Short mmCIF file of C-alpha atoms in Angstrom, two decimals:
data_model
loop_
_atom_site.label_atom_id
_atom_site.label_comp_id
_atom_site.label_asym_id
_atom_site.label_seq_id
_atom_site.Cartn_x
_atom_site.Cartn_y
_atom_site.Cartn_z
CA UNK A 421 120.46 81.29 97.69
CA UNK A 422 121.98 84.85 97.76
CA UNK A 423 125.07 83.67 96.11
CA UNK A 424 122.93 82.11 93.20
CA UNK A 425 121.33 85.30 92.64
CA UNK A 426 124.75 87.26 92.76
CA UNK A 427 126.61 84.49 90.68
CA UNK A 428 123.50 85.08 87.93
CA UNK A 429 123.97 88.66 88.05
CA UNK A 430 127.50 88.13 87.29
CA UNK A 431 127.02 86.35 84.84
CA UNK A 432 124.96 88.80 82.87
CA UNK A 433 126.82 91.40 83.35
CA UNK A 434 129.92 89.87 81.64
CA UNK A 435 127.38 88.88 79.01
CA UNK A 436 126.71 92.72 78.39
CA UNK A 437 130.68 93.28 78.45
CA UNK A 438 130.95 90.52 75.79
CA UNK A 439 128.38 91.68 73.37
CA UNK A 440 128.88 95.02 73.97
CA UNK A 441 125.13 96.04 74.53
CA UNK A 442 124.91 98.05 78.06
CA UNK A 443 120.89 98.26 77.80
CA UNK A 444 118.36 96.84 79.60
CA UNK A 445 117.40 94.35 77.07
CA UNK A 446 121.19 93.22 77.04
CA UNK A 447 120.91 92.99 80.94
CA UNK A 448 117.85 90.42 80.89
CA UNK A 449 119.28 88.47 77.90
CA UNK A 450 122.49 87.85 80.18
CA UNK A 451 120.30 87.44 82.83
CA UNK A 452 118.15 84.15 81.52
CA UNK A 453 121.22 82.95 79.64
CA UNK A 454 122.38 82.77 83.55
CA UNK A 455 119.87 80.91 84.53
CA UNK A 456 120.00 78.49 82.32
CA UNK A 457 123.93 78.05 82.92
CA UNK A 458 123.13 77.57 86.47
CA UNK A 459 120.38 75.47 85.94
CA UNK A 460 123.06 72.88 84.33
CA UNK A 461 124.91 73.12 86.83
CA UNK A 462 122.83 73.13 89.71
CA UNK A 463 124.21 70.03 91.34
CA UNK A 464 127.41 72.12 92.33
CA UNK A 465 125.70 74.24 94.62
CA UNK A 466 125.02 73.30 98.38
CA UNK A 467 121.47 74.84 98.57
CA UNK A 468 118.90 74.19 95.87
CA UNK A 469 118.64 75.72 92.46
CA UNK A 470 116.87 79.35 93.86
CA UNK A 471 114.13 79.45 91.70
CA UNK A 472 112.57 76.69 93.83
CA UNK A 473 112.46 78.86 96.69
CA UNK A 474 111.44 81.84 95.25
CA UNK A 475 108.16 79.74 93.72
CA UNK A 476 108.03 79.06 97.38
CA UNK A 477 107.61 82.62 98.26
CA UNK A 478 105.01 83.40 95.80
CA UNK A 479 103.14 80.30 96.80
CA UNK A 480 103.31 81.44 100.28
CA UNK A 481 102.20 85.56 99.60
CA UNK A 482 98.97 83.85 97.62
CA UNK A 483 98.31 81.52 100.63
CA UNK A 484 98.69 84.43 102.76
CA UNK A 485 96.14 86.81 100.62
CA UNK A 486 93.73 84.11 100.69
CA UNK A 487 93.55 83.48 104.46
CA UNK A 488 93.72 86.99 104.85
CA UNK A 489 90.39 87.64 102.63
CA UNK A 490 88.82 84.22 104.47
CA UNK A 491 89.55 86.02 107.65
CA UNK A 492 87.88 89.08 107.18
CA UNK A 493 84.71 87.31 105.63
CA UNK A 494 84.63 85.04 109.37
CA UNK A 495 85.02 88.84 111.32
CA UNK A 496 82.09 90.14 109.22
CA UNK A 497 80.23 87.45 109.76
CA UNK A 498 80.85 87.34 113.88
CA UNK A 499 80.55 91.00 113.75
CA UNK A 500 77.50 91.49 112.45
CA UNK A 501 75.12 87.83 113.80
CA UNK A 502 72.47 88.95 115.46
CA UNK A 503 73.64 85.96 118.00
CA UNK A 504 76.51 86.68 120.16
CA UNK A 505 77.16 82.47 119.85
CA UNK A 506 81.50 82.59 119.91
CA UNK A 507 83.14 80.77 122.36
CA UNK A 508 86.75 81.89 122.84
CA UNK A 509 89.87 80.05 124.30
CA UNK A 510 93.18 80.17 124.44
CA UNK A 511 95.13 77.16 123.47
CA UNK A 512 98.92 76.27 123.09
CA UNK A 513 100.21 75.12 119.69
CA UNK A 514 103.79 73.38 119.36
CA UNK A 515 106.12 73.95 116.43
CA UNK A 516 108.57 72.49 115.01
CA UNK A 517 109.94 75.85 113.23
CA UNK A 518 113.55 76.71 114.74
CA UNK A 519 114.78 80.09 113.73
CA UNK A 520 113.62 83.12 114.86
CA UNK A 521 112.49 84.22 111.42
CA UNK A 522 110.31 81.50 110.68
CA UNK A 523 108.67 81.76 114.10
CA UNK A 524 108.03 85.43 113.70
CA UNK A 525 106.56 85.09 109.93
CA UNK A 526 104.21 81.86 111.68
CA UNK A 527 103.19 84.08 114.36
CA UNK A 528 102.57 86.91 111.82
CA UNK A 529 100.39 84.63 109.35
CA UNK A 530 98.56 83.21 112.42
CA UNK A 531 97.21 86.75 113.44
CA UNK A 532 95.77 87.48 110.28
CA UNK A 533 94.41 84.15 109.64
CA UNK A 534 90.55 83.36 110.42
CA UNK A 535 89.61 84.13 114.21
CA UNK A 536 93.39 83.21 115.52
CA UNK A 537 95.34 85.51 117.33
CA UNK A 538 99.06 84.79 118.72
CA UNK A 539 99.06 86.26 121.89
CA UNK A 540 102.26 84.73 123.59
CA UNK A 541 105.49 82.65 122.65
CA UNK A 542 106.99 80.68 125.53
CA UNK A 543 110.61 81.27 126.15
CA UNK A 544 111.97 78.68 124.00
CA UNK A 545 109.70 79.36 121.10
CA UNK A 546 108.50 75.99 121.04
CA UNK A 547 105.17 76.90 121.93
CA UNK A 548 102.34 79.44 120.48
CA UNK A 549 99.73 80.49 122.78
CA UNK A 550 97.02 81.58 120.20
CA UNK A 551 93.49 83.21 121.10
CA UNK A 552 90.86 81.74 118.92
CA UNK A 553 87.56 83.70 118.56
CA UNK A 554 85.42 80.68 118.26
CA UNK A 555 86.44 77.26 119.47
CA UNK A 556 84.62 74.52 117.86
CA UNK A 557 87.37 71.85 117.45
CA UNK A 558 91.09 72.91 118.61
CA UNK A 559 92.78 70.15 117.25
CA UNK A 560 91.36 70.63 113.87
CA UNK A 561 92.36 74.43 114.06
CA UNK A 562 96.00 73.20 115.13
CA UNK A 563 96.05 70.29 111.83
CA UNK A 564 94.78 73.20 109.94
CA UNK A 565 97.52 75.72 110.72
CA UNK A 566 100.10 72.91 110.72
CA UNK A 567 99.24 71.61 107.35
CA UNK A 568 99.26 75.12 105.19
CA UNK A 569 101.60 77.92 106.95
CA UNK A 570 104.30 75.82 108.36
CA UNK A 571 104.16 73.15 105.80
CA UNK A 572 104.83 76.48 103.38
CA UNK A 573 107.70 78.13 105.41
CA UNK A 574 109.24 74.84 105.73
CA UNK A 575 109.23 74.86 101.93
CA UNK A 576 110.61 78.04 101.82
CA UNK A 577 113.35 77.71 104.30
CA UNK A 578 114.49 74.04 103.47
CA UNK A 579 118.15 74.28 101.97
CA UNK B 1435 88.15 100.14 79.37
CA UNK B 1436 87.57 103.42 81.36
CA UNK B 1437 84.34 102.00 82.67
CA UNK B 1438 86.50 98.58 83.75
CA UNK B 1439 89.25 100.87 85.93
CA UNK B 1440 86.31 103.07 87.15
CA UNK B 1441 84.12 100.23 88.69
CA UNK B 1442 87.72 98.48 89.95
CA UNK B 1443 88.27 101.98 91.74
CA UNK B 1444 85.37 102.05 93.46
CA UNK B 1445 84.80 98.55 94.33
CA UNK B 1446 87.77 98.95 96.53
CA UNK B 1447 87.33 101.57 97.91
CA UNK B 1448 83.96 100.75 98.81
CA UNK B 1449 85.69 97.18 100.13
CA UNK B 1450 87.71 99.02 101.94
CA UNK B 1451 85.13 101.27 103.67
CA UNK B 1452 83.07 98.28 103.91
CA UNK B 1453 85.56 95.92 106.03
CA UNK B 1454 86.83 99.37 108.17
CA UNK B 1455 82.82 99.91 109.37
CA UNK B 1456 82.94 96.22 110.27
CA UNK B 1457 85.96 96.82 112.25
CA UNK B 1458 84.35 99.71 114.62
CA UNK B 1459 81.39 97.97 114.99
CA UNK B 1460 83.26 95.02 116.19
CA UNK B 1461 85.31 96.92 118.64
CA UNK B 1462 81.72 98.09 119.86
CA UNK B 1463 79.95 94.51 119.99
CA UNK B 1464 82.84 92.24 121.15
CA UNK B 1465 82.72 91.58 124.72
CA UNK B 1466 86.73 91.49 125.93
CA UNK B 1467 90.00 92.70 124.49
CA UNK B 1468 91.11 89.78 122.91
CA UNK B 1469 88.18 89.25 120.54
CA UNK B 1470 88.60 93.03 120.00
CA UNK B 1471 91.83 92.72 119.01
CA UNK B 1472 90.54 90.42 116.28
CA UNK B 1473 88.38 92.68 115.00
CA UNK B 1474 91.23 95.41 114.76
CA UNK B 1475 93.95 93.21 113.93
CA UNK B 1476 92.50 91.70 110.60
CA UNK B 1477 90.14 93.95 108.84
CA UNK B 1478 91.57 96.94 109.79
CA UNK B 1479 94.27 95.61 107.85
CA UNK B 1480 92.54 94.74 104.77
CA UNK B 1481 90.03 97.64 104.84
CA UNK B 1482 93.03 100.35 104.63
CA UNK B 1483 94.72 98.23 101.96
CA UNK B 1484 91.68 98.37 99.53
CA UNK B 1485 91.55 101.90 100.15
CA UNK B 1486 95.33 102.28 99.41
CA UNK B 1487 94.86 100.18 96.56
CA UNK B 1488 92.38 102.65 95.04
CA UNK B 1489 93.85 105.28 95.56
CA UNK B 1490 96.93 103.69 93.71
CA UNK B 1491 94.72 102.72 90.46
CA UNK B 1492 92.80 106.12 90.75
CA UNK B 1493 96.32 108.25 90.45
CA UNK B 1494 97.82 105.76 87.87
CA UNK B 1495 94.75 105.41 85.85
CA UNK B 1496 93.09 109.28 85.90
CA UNK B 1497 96.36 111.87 86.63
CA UNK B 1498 99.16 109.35 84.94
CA UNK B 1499 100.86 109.78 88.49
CA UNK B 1500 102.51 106.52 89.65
CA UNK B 1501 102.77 106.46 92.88
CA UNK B 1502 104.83 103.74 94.57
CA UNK B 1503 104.33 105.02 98.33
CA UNK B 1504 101.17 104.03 98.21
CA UNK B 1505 102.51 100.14 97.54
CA UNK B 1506 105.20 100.58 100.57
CA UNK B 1507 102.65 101.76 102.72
CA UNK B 1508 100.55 98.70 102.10
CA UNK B 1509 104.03 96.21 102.77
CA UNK B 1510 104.60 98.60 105.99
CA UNK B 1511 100.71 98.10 106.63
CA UNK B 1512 101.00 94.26 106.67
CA UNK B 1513 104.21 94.06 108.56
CA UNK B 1514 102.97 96.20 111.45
CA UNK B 1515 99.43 95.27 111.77
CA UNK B 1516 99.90 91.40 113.24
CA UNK B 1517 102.44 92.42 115.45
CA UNK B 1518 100.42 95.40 116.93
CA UNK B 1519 97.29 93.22 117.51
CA UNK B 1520 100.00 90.84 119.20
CA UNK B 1521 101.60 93.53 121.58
CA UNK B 1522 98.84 94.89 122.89
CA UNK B 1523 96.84 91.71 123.72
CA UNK B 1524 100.27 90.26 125.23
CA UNK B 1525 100.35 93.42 127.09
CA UNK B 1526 97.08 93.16 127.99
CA UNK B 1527 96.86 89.56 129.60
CA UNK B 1528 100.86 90.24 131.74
CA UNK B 1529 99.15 93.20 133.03
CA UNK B 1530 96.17 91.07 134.48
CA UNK B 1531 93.29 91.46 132.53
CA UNK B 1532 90.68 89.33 132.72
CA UNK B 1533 89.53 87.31 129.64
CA UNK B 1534 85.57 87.30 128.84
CA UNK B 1535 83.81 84.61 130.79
CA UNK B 1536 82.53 82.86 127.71
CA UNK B 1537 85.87 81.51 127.51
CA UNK B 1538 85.84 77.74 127.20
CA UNK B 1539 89.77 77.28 127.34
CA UNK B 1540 92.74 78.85 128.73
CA UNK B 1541 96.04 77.83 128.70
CA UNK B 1542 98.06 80.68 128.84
CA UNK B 1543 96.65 80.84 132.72
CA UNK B 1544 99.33 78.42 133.74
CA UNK B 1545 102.24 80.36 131.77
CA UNK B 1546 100.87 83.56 133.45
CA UNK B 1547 101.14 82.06 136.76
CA UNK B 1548 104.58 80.90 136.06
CA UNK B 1549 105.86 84.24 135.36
CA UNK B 1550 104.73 85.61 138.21
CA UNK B 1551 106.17 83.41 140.45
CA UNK B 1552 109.38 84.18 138.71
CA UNK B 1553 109.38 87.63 139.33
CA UNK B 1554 108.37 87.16 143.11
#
C-alpha cells in the first residue's frame, strides 16, 4: 500500500516538472492523473489498488463513532436506572486476528464498545478475556463483535 | 448562520458535560472496579471530546483562531483512553481483587489461577 501512495506521489510530481506549474493546484492535478494511471494498471501490483483500503479505514472510524455514541447511551442508561438489574461476567472470546496490530486496534474498539471491556489477552493472543457489564446472551455479544469489528479490520488488513 | 454555529457550540458542550456527570455518578453507583472502569473508560472519553470539539468550533467560528491541538488532543484522547481502562482493570484482577458477587460468569478465574501457579 505505501508504495502505491509513494509511486502516486511520484507521479505527480513529475507531472508538475512537465507542465511547469509548482502550485498546489498543479500538485492535485498530477495527483488524480496518478490515480487514474495506477488504477489501469492495478493488476501489476501485489497488494490491492489502495484506495480499497483506505475506504476500509473510513468505514471502520464511522463504525467506530457509532459504537462509541451506542456505548455511552447503554452507560447512561445503567447509570442512571433506578434498578441496579446488571449482571456482569467475564467471558473468553477467540480470534482469528494474527498480528499484533490488529489485536491491539480489536482490543481497543472492544473497550469502547457497549458495556465490553478487554481486561486480559492470553499469551498467544488467541484469546480475549472481556468484562461485560450486563450478560444477557454471551454468544450473541461474541457473533456481534465478530461480525462488525473484526469482519472490518480483516477488510482493512487483507492484502 | 451565527445562530446554527452558536446552538452547535453549546450542544456539545452541554453533551459533553452531560456524558462527564454520568461518568462520576457511575463511578459512585457501580458496585466493583470493573463496571467502574466502564463507566470511566467510555464516557469519559466521549464527554471530553464534545467539550474539545466546542471549544474547537467556538475559536474557529468567534476569534478566527484555528486551532489544530485541540483535534490531536482528541486522536491522543481516543488512543489512550481504552488502553487505560484496560491497564488498570488488568492490574486490578493480577493483584487479587475480587469481582462483585453479582457476577454470573468468570473465566478469567482459571487464567488467574494459572499464572499463579507459574510464578510459584
Amino acid at each position: 500500500m505505501a508504495i502505491q501512495i509513494l509511486l502516486n506521489f511520484f507521479i505527480a510530481l513529475i507531472w508538475m516538472f512537465l507542465s511547469i506549474n509548482f502550485t498546489g493546484q498543479g500538485l492535485i492535478i498530477g495527483y488524480l492523473l496518478g490515480l487514474v494511471m495506477l488504477y489501469i494498471m492495478r493488476n501489476m501490483f501485489t497488494s490491492r489498488f489502495y484506495l480499497h483500503r483506505l475506504w476500509a479505514v473510513i468505514k471502520l472510524t464511522c463504525l467506530f463513532f457509532k459504537e462509541l455514541w451506542l456505548a455511552n447511551i447503554a452507560v447512561v442508561k445503567i447509570a442512571l436506572a433506578t434498578k441496579n438489574t446488571m449482571e456482569p461476567a467475564f467471558f473468553e472470546y477467540p480470534t482469528v486476528l494474527e498480528k499484533d496490530w490488529e489485536v491491539t486496534l480489536l482490543s481497543s474498539l472492544i473497550t469502547l464498545t457497549p458495556g465490553t471491556i478487554v481486561v486480559h489477552v492470553s499469551d498467544d493472543s488467541k484469546l480475549l478475556y472481556i468484562h461485560a457489564i450486563d450478560i444477557d446472551d454471551v454468544d450473541a455479544t461474541i457473533r456481534s463483535i465478530k461480525d462488525s469489528f473484526e469482519e472490518a479490520i480483516l477488510e482493512v488488513s487483507r492484502s | 448562520m451565527m445562530i446554527l454555529i452558536n446552538t452547535l457550540i453549546i450542544l456539545s458542550i452541554a453533551l459533553g458535560t452531560f456524558f462527564i456527570i454520568v461518568t462520576a455518578i457511575g463511578l459512585i453507583r457501580f458496585p466493583d472496579v470493573y463496571t467502574r472502569a466502564h463507566a470511566a473508560s467510555k464516557s469519559a472519553t466521549l464527554g471530553v471530546m464534545f467539550i474539545l470539539i466546542g471549544a474547537f468550533i467556538y475559536f474557529w467560528a468567534e476569534e478566527g483562531v484555528y486551532n489544530p491541538r485541540l483535534l490531536l488532543g482528541i486522536l491522543f484522547l481516543f488512543i489512550t483512553g481504552p488502553v487505560g481502562g484496560h491497564l488498570m482493570a488488568r492490574a486490578a484482577y493480577f493483584s487479587g481483587v475480587k469481582p462483585w458477587k453479582g457476577t454470573v460468569k468468570d473465566d478469567l478465574k482459571k487464567e488467574y489461577d494459572r499464572k499463579k501457579a507459574c510464578e510459584k
